[in-house]
């Protein structure tokens, strides 16, 4: 009797199990089963934007009509732009010498002490030495401005040395004989000669410009 109940129980559940197994076998390996949401509704196609330059375009930049010919027939253009000015460094140094000489002239005019006068002359003569070495074997050495600077440098150095020696030795020398060159009258006379030569040289240097 018990066996009969067991057989009936097995037969009652066998069709459902087979159907479930058959149903699972139909979708095996086919992934998700069901309705997928439509995700395309939240997306919008966009066209690529054209990048714009941050600068303005030059109209017909390479156009021959926009380019003006070089005025080679214009003397001002040729002399200033195309022709190299070989004298400009020389003239720049000439202008520096004018400023130096004006300070020496003012020193004499204002009767500055020996130390200030000697310092101004020393600065001028050292620059004159450099100037001489730089242009000695060049065409500039034949210029009158060059020659005047060399002459004045020697004269100024001589007067400066005379003033310095007079201040150092005058208390111990008589104003006669060899000591006469150190007296005040002779010193002042030499300063006036130097001042006149400075004035003349400045005029020549300004004409060189």
Short mmCIF file of C-alpha atoms in Angstrom, two decimals:
data_model
loop_
_atom_site.label_atom_id
_atom_site.label_comp_id
_atom_site.label_asym_id
_atom_site.label_seq_id
_atom_site.Cartn_x
_atom_site.Cartn_y
_atom_site.Cartn_z
CA UNK A 1 0.00 0.00 0.00
CA UNK A 2 2.82 2.36 0.85
CA UNK A 3 4.47 1.65 -2.49
CA UNK A 4 1.27 2.65 -4.27
CA UNK A 5 1.23 6.03 -2.54
CA UNK A 6 4.84 6.64 -3.38
CA UNK A 7 4.29 5.86 -7.08
CA UNK A 8 1.27 8.17 -7.26
CA UNK A 9 3.23 10.96 -5.57
CA UNK A 10 6.07 10.63 -8.09
CA UNK A 11 3.72 10.68 -11.06
CA UNK A 12 1.97 13.79 -9.76
CA UNK A 13 5.15 15.93 -9.73
CA UNK A 14 6.98 14.49 -12.75
CA UNK A 15 5.29 16.65 -15.53
CA UNK A 16 5.98 19.94 -13.72
CA UNK A 17 9.64 19.12 -13.23
CA UNK A 18 10.05 18.09 -16.85
CA UNK A 19 8.37 21.26 -18.11
CA UNK A 20 10.57 23.41 -15.92
CA UNK A 21 13.68 21.64 -17.16
CA UNK A 22 12.55 21.97 -20.79
CA UNK A 23 11.75 25.66 -20.33
CA UNK A 24 15.15 26.42 -18.85
CA UNK A 25 16.86 24.52 -21.64
CA UNK A 26 15.26 26.71 -24.35
CA UNK A 27 16.92 29.96 -23.06
CA UNK A 28 20.25 28.53 -22.01
CA UNK A 29 23.13 30.61 -23.42
CA UNK A 30 20.83 33.43 -24.68
CA UNK A 31 21.54 35.98 -21.88
CA UNK A 32 18.99 38.27 -20.28
CA UNK A 33 15.34 37.37 -20.87
CA UNK A 34 12.91 40.27 -20.72
CA UNK A 35 12.25 43.80 -22.06
CA UNK A 36 15.19 46.22 -22.16
CA UNK A 37 14.62 49.97 -21.60
CA UNK A 38 15.01 52.33 -24.58
CA UNK A 39 18.19 54.28 -23.61
CA UNK A 40 18.41 56.17 -26.91
CA UNK A 41 15.78 58.67 -25.78
CA UNK A 42 18.22 60.39 -23.38
CA UNK A 43 20.94 60.90 -26.01
CA UNK A 44 21.11 63.58 -28.69
CA UNK A 45 23.49 63.57 -31.62
CA UNK A 46 25.77 66.62 -31.82
CA UNK A 47 27.58 68.13 -34.76
CA UNK A 48 31.32 68.90 -34.24
CA UNK A 49 31.74 72.64 -33.63
CA UNK A 50 34.15 74.56 -35.86
CA UNK A 51 37.06 76.05 -33.91
CA UNK A 52 37.46 79.77 -34.52
CA UNK A 53 40.86 81.50 -34.34
CA UNK A 54 41.39 84.03 -31.57
CA UNK A 55 43.10 86.43 -33.98
CA UNK A 56 41.82 88.28 -37.00
CA UNK A 57 42.77 87.01 -40.39
CA UNK A 58 44.96 89.27 -42.47
CA UNK A 59 43.24 89.92 -45.72
CA UNK A 60 45.35 88.90 -48.69
CA UNK A 61 48.53 88.76 -46.61
CA UNK A 62 50.52 87.18 -49.41
CA UNK A 63 48.97 89.31 -52.08
CA UNK A 64 51.44 91.19 -54.20
CA UNK A 65 49.07 94.14 -54.22
CA UNK A 66 49.47 94.51 -50.45
CA UNK A 67 53.30 94.63 -50.52
CA UNK A 68 54.99 97.88 -51.37
CA UNK A 69 58.34 97.77 -53.19
CA UNK A 70 61.48 98.80 -51.30
CA UNK A 71 62.33 102.42 -52.18
CA UNK A 72 65.89 101.70 -53.24
CA UNK A 73 65.86 104.81 -55.38
CA UNK A 74 65.25 106.95 -52.29
CA UNK A 75 68.64 108.26 -50.99
CA UNK A 76 67.26 108.70 -47.48
CA UNK A 77 66.23 105.04 -47.33
CA UNK A 78 69.51 103.78 -48.78
CA UNK A 79 71.69 105.88 -46.48
CA UNK A 80 69.75 105.22 -43.28
CA UNK A 81 68.35 101.69 -43.70
CA UNK A 82 70.52 99.81 -46.19
CA UNK A 83 73.90 101.45 -45.71
CA UNK A 84 75.72 100.48 -42.55
CA UNK A 85 76.80 103.51 -40.57
CA UNK A 86 80.40 102.73 -39.73
CA UNK A 87 81.02 106.07 -38.03
CA UNK A 88 78.27 105.81 -35.42
CA UNK A 89 80.44 104.13 -32.73
CA UNK A 90 83.11 106.79 -33.31
CA UNK A 91 80.59 109.61 -33.09
CA UNK A 92 79.10 108.15 -29.92
CA UNK A 93 82.53 108.25 -28.31
CA UNK A 94 83.04 111.78 -29.59
CA UNK A 95 79.88 112.85 -27.79
CA UNK A 96 81.19 111.24 -24.60
CA UNK A 97 84.38 113.28 -24.91
CA UNK A 98 82.36 116.47 -25.30
CA UNK A 99 80.69 115.80 -21.94
CA UNK A 100 84.07 115.08 -20.29
CA UNK A 101 85.64 118.26 -21.63
CA UNK A 102 82.69 120.38 -20.55
CA UNK A 103 83.16 119.14 -16.99
CA UNK A 104 86.88 120.02 -17.07
CA UNK A 105 86.02 123.45 -18.48
CA UNK A 106 83.49 124.05 -15.69
CA UNK A 107 86.04 122.88 -13.13
CA UNK A 108 88.46 125.58 -14.27
CA UNK A 109 85.71 128.18 -14.56
CA UNK A 110 84.40 127.43 -11.05
CA UNK A 111 87.93 127.23 -9.58
CA UNK A 112 87.47 123.73 -8.18
CA UNK A 113 90.21 122.36 -5.95
CA UNK A 114 93.18 120.45 -7.32
CA UNK A 115 91.82 117.02 -6.38
CA UNK A 116 88.54 117.43 -8.30
CA UNK A 117 90.29 118.97 -11.28
CA UNK A 118 92.90 116.19 -11.37
CA UNK A 119 90.19 113.50 -11.13
CA UNK A 120 88.29 114.92 -14.10
CA UNK A 121 91.47 115.19 -16.17
CA UNK A 122 92.54 111.66 -15.23
CA UNK A 123 89.20 110.25 -16.40
CA UNK A 124 89.50 112.13 -19.68
CA UNK A 125 93.09 111.05 -20.38
CA UNK A 126 92.37 107.38 -19.64
CA UNK A 127 89.47 107.42 -22.09
CA UNK A 128 91.70 109.20 -24.62
CA UNK A 129 94.31 106.42 -24.27
CA UNK A 130 91.68 103.77 -24.97
CA UNK A 131 90.36 105.87 -27.86
CA UNK A 132 93.87 106.12 -29.35
CA UNK A 133 94.53 102.38 -29.13
CA UNK A 134 91.15 101.57 -30.66
CA UNK A 135 91.45 103.80 -33.75
CA UNK A 136 95.22 104.12 -34.18
CA UNK A 137 95.44 101.96 -37.33
CA UNK A 138 92.03 102.87 -38.68
CA UNK A 139 90.80 105.66 -40.97
CA UNK A 140 89.37 107.52 -37.96
CA UNK A 141 92.90 108.25 -36.75
CA UNK A 142 93.28 110.76 -39.59
CA UNK A 143 90.25 112.79 -38.50
CA UNK A 144 90.95 116.21 -37.03
CA UNK A 145 88.66 115.36 -34.12
CA UNK A 146 90.91 112.39 -33.28
CA UNK A 147 94.05 114.53 -33.46
CA UNK A 148 92.58 117.27 -31.26
CA UNK A 149 91.59 114.77 -28.57
CA UNK A 150 95.13 113.36 -28.53
CA UNK A 151 96.70 116.83 -28.29
CA UNK A 152 94.31 118.00 -25.61
CA UNK A 153 94.83 114.84 -23.57
CA UNK A 154 98.56 115.52 -23.37
CA UNK A 155 98.07 119.22 -22.56
CA UNK A 156 95.46 118.52 -19.86
CA UNK A 157 97.66 115.86 -18.22
CA UNK A 158 100.61 118.32 -18.15
CA UNK A 159 98.58 121.09 -16.49
CA UNK A 160 97.05 118.65 -14.01
CA UNK A 161 100.50 117.41 -13.00
CA UNK A 162 101.73 121.00 -12.68
CA UNK A 163 98.85 121.90 -10.34
CA UNK A 164 99.39 118.80 -8.22
CA UNK A 165 103.14 119.44 -7.89
CA UNK A 166 102.57 123.11 -7.13
CA UNK A 167 100.26 122.23 -4.24
CA UNK A 168 102.73 119.68 -2.92
CA UNK A 169 106.02 121.59 -3.32
CA UNK A 170 105.14 125.31 -3.28
CA UNK A 171 105.58 125.69 0.50
CA UNK A 172 109.20 124.58 0.13
CA UNK A 173 110.17 126.41 -3.07
CA UNK A 174 110.94 130.01 -3.75
CA UNK A 175 108.99 131.66 -6.54
CA UNK A 176 112.20 132.39 -8.41
CA UNK A 177 114.29 130.21 -10.65
CA UNK A 178 112.98 126.64 -11.00
CA UNK A 179 110.26 127.27 -8.45
CA UNK A 180 108.72 130.02 -10.57
CA UNK A 181 106.66 127.55 -12.60
CA UNK A 182 104.71 126.66 -9.45
CA UNK A 183 103.59 130.14 -8.51
CA UNK A 184 99.89 130.98 -8.65
CA UNK A 185 100.20 133.38 -11.59
CA UNK A 186 101.81 130.76 -13.81
CA UNK A 187 99.27 128.11 -12.74
CA UNK A 188 96.35 130.39 -13.55
CA UNK A 189 97.88 131.30 -16.89
CA UNK A 190 98.27 127.62 -17.82
CA UNK A 191 94.66 126.95 -16.81
CA UNK A 192 93.46 129.75 -19.11
CA UNK A 193 95.45 128.28 -22.01
CA UNK A 194 93.92 124.89 -21.31
CA UNK A 195 90.41 126.32 -21.06
CA UNK A 196 90.78 128.01 -24.44
CA UNK A 197 92.01 124.79 -26.03
CA UNK A 198 89.11 122.84 -24.48
CA UNK A 199 86.64 125.33 -25.91
CA UNK A 200 88.20 125.03 -29.36
CA UNK A 201 88.24 121.22 -29.22
CA UNK A 202 84.60 121.04 -28.13
CA UNK A 203 83.63 123.14 -31.15
CA UNK A 204 85.55 120.78 -33.48
CA UNK A 205 83.98 117.69 -31.92
CA UNK A 206 80.48 119.13 -32.28
CA UNK A 207 81.16 119.85 -35.95
CA UNK A 208 82.09 116.19 -36.42
CA UNK A 209 78.46 115.26 -35.67
#
